[in-house]
Coordinates of N, CA, C and O in Angstrom, one line a residue:
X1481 N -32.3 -11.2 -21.7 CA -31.7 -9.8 -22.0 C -31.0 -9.4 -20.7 O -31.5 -9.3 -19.7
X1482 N -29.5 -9.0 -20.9 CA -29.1 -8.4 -20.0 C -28.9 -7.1 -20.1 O -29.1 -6.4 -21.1
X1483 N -28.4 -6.5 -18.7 CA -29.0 -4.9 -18.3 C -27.6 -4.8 -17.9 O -26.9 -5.6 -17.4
X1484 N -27.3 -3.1 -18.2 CA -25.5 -2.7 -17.5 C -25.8 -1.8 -16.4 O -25.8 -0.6 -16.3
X1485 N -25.9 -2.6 -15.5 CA -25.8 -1.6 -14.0 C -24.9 -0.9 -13.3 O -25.1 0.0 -12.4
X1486 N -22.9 -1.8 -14.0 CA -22.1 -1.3 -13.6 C -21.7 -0.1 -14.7 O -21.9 0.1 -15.9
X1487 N -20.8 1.2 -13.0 CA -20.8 2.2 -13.8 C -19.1 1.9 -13.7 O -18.4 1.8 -12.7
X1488 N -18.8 1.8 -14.9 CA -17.1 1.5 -15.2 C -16.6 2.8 -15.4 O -17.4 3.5 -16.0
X1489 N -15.6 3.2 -15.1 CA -14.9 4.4 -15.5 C -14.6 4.1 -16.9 O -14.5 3.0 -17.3
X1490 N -14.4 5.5 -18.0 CA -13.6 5.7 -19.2 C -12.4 4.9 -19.3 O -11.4 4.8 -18.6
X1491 N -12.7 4.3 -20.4 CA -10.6 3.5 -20.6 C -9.5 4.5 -20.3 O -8.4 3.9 -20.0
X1492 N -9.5 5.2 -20.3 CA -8.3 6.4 -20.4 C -8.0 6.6 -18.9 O -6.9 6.8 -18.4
X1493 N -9.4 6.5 -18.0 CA -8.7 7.3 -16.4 C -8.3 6.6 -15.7 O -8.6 5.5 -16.1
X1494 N -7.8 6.4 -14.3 CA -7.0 5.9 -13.6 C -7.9 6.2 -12.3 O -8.2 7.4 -11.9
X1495 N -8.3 4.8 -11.5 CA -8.9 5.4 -10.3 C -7.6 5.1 -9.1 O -6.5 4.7 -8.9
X1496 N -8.3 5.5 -8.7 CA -7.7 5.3 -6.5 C -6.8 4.2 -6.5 O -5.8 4.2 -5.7
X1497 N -7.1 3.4 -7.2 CA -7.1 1.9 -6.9 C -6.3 0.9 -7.9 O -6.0 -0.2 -8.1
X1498 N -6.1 2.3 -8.6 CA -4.8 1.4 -9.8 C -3.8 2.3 -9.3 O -2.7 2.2 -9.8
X1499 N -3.9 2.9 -8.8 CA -3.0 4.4 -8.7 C -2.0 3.9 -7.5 O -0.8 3.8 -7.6
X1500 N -2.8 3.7 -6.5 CA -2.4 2.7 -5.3 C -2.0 1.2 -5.5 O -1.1 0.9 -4.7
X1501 N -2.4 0.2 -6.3 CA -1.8 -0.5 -6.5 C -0.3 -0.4 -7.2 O 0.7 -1.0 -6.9
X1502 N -0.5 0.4 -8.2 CA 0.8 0.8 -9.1 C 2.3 1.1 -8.1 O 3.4 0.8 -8.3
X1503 N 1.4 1.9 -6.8 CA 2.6 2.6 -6.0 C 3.1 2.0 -5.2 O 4.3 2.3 -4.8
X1504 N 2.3 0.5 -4.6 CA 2.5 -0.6 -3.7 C 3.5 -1.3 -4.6 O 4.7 -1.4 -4.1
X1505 N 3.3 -1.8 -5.4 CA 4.1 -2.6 -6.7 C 5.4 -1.9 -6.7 O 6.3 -2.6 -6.3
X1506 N 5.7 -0.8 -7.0 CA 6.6 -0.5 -7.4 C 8.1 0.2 -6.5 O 9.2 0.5 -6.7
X1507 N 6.9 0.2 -5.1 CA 7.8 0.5 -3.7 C 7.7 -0.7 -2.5 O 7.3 -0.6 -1.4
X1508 N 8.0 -1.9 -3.1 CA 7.0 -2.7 -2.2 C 8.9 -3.3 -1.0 O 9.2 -3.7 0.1
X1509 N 9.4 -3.1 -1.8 CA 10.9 -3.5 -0.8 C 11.0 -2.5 0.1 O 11.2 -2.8 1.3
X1510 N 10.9 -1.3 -0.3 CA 11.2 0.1 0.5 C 10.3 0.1 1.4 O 10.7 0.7 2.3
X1511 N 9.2 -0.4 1.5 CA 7.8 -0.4 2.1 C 8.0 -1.5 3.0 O 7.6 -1.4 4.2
X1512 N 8.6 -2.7 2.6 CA 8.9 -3.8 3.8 C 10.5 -3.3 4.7 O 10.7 -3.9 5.7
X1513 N 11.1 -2.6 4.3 CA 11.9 -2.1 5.0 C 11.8 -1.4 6.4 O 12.4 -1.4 7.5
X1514 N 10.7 -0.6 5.8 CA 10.4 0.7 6.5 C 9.8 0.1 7.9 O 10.1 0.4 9.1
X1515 N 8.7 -1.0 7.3 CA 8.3 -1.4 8.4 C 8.8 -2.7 9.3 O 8.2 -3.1 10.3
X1516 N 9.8 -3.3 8.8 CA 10.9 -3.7 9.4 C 12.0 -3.0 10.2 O 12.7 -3.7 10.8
X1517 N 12.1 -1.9 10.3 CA 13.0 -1.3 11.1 C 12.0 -0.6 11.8 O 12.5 -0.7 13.0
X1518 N 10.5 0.4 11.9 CA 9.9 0.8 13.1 C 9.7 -0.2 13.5 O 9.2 -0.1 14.7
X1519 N 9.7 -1.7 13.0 CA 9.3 -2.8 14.0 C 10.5 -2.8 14.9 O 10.3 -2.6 16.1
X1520 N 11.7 -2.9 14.3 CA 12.7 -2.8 15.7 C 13.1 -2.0 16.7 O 13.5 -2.4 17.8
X1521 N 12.8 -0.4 16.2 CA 13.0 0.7 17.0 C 11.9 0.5 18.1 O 12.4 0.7 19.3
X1522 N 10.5 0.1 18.0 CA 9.7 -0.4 18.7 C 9.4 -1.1 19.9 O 8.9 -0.7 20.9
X1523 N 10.2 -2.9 19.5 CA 10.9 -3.5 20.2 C 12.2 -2.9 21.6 O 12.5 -3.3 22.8
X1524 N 12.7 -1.6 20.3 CA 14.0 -1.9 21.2 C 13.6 -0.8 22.2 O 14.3 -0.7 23.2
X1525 N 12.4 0.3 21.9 CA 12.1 1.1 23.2 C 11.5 0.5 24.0 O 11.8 1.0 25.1
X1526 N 10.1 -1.0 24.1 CA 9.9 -1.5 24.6 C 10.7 -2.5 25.7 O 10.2 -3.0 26.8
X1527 N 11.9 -2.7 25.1 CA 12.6 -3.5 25.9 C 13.4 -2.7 26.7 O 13.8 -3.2 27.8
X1528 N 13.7 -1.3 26.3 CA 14.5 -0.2 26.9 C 16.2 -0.3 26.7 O 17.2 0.0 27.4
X1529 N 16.2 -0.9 25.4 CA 17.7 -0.8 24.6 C 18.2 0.4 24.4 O 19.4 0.5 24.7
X1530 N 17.4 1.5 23.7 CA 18.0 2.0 23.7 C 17.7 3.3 24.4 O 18.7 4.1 24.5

């Protein structure tokens, strides 16, 4: 006999974690951008470029 110990959310609602994955997915170029260029501004105050 098995027992249901998980508590699953309702089919209908949306947790944290779809919500966040959905937002990752769907911005994920603009998101490697972003951190592709404070990676440079970074560098380039580190090296004193600019």
């Amino acid at each position: 006999m098995t027992t249901q110990n998980a508590n699953f959310p309702k089919a209908g609602t949306k947790t944290i974690e779809d919500i966040g994955v959905r937002f990752v997915t769907a911005h994920v170029g603009k998101i490697y951008l972003l951190l592709l260029m404070t990676t440079v501004v970074v560098v380039a105050f580190k090296e004193q470029l600019i």
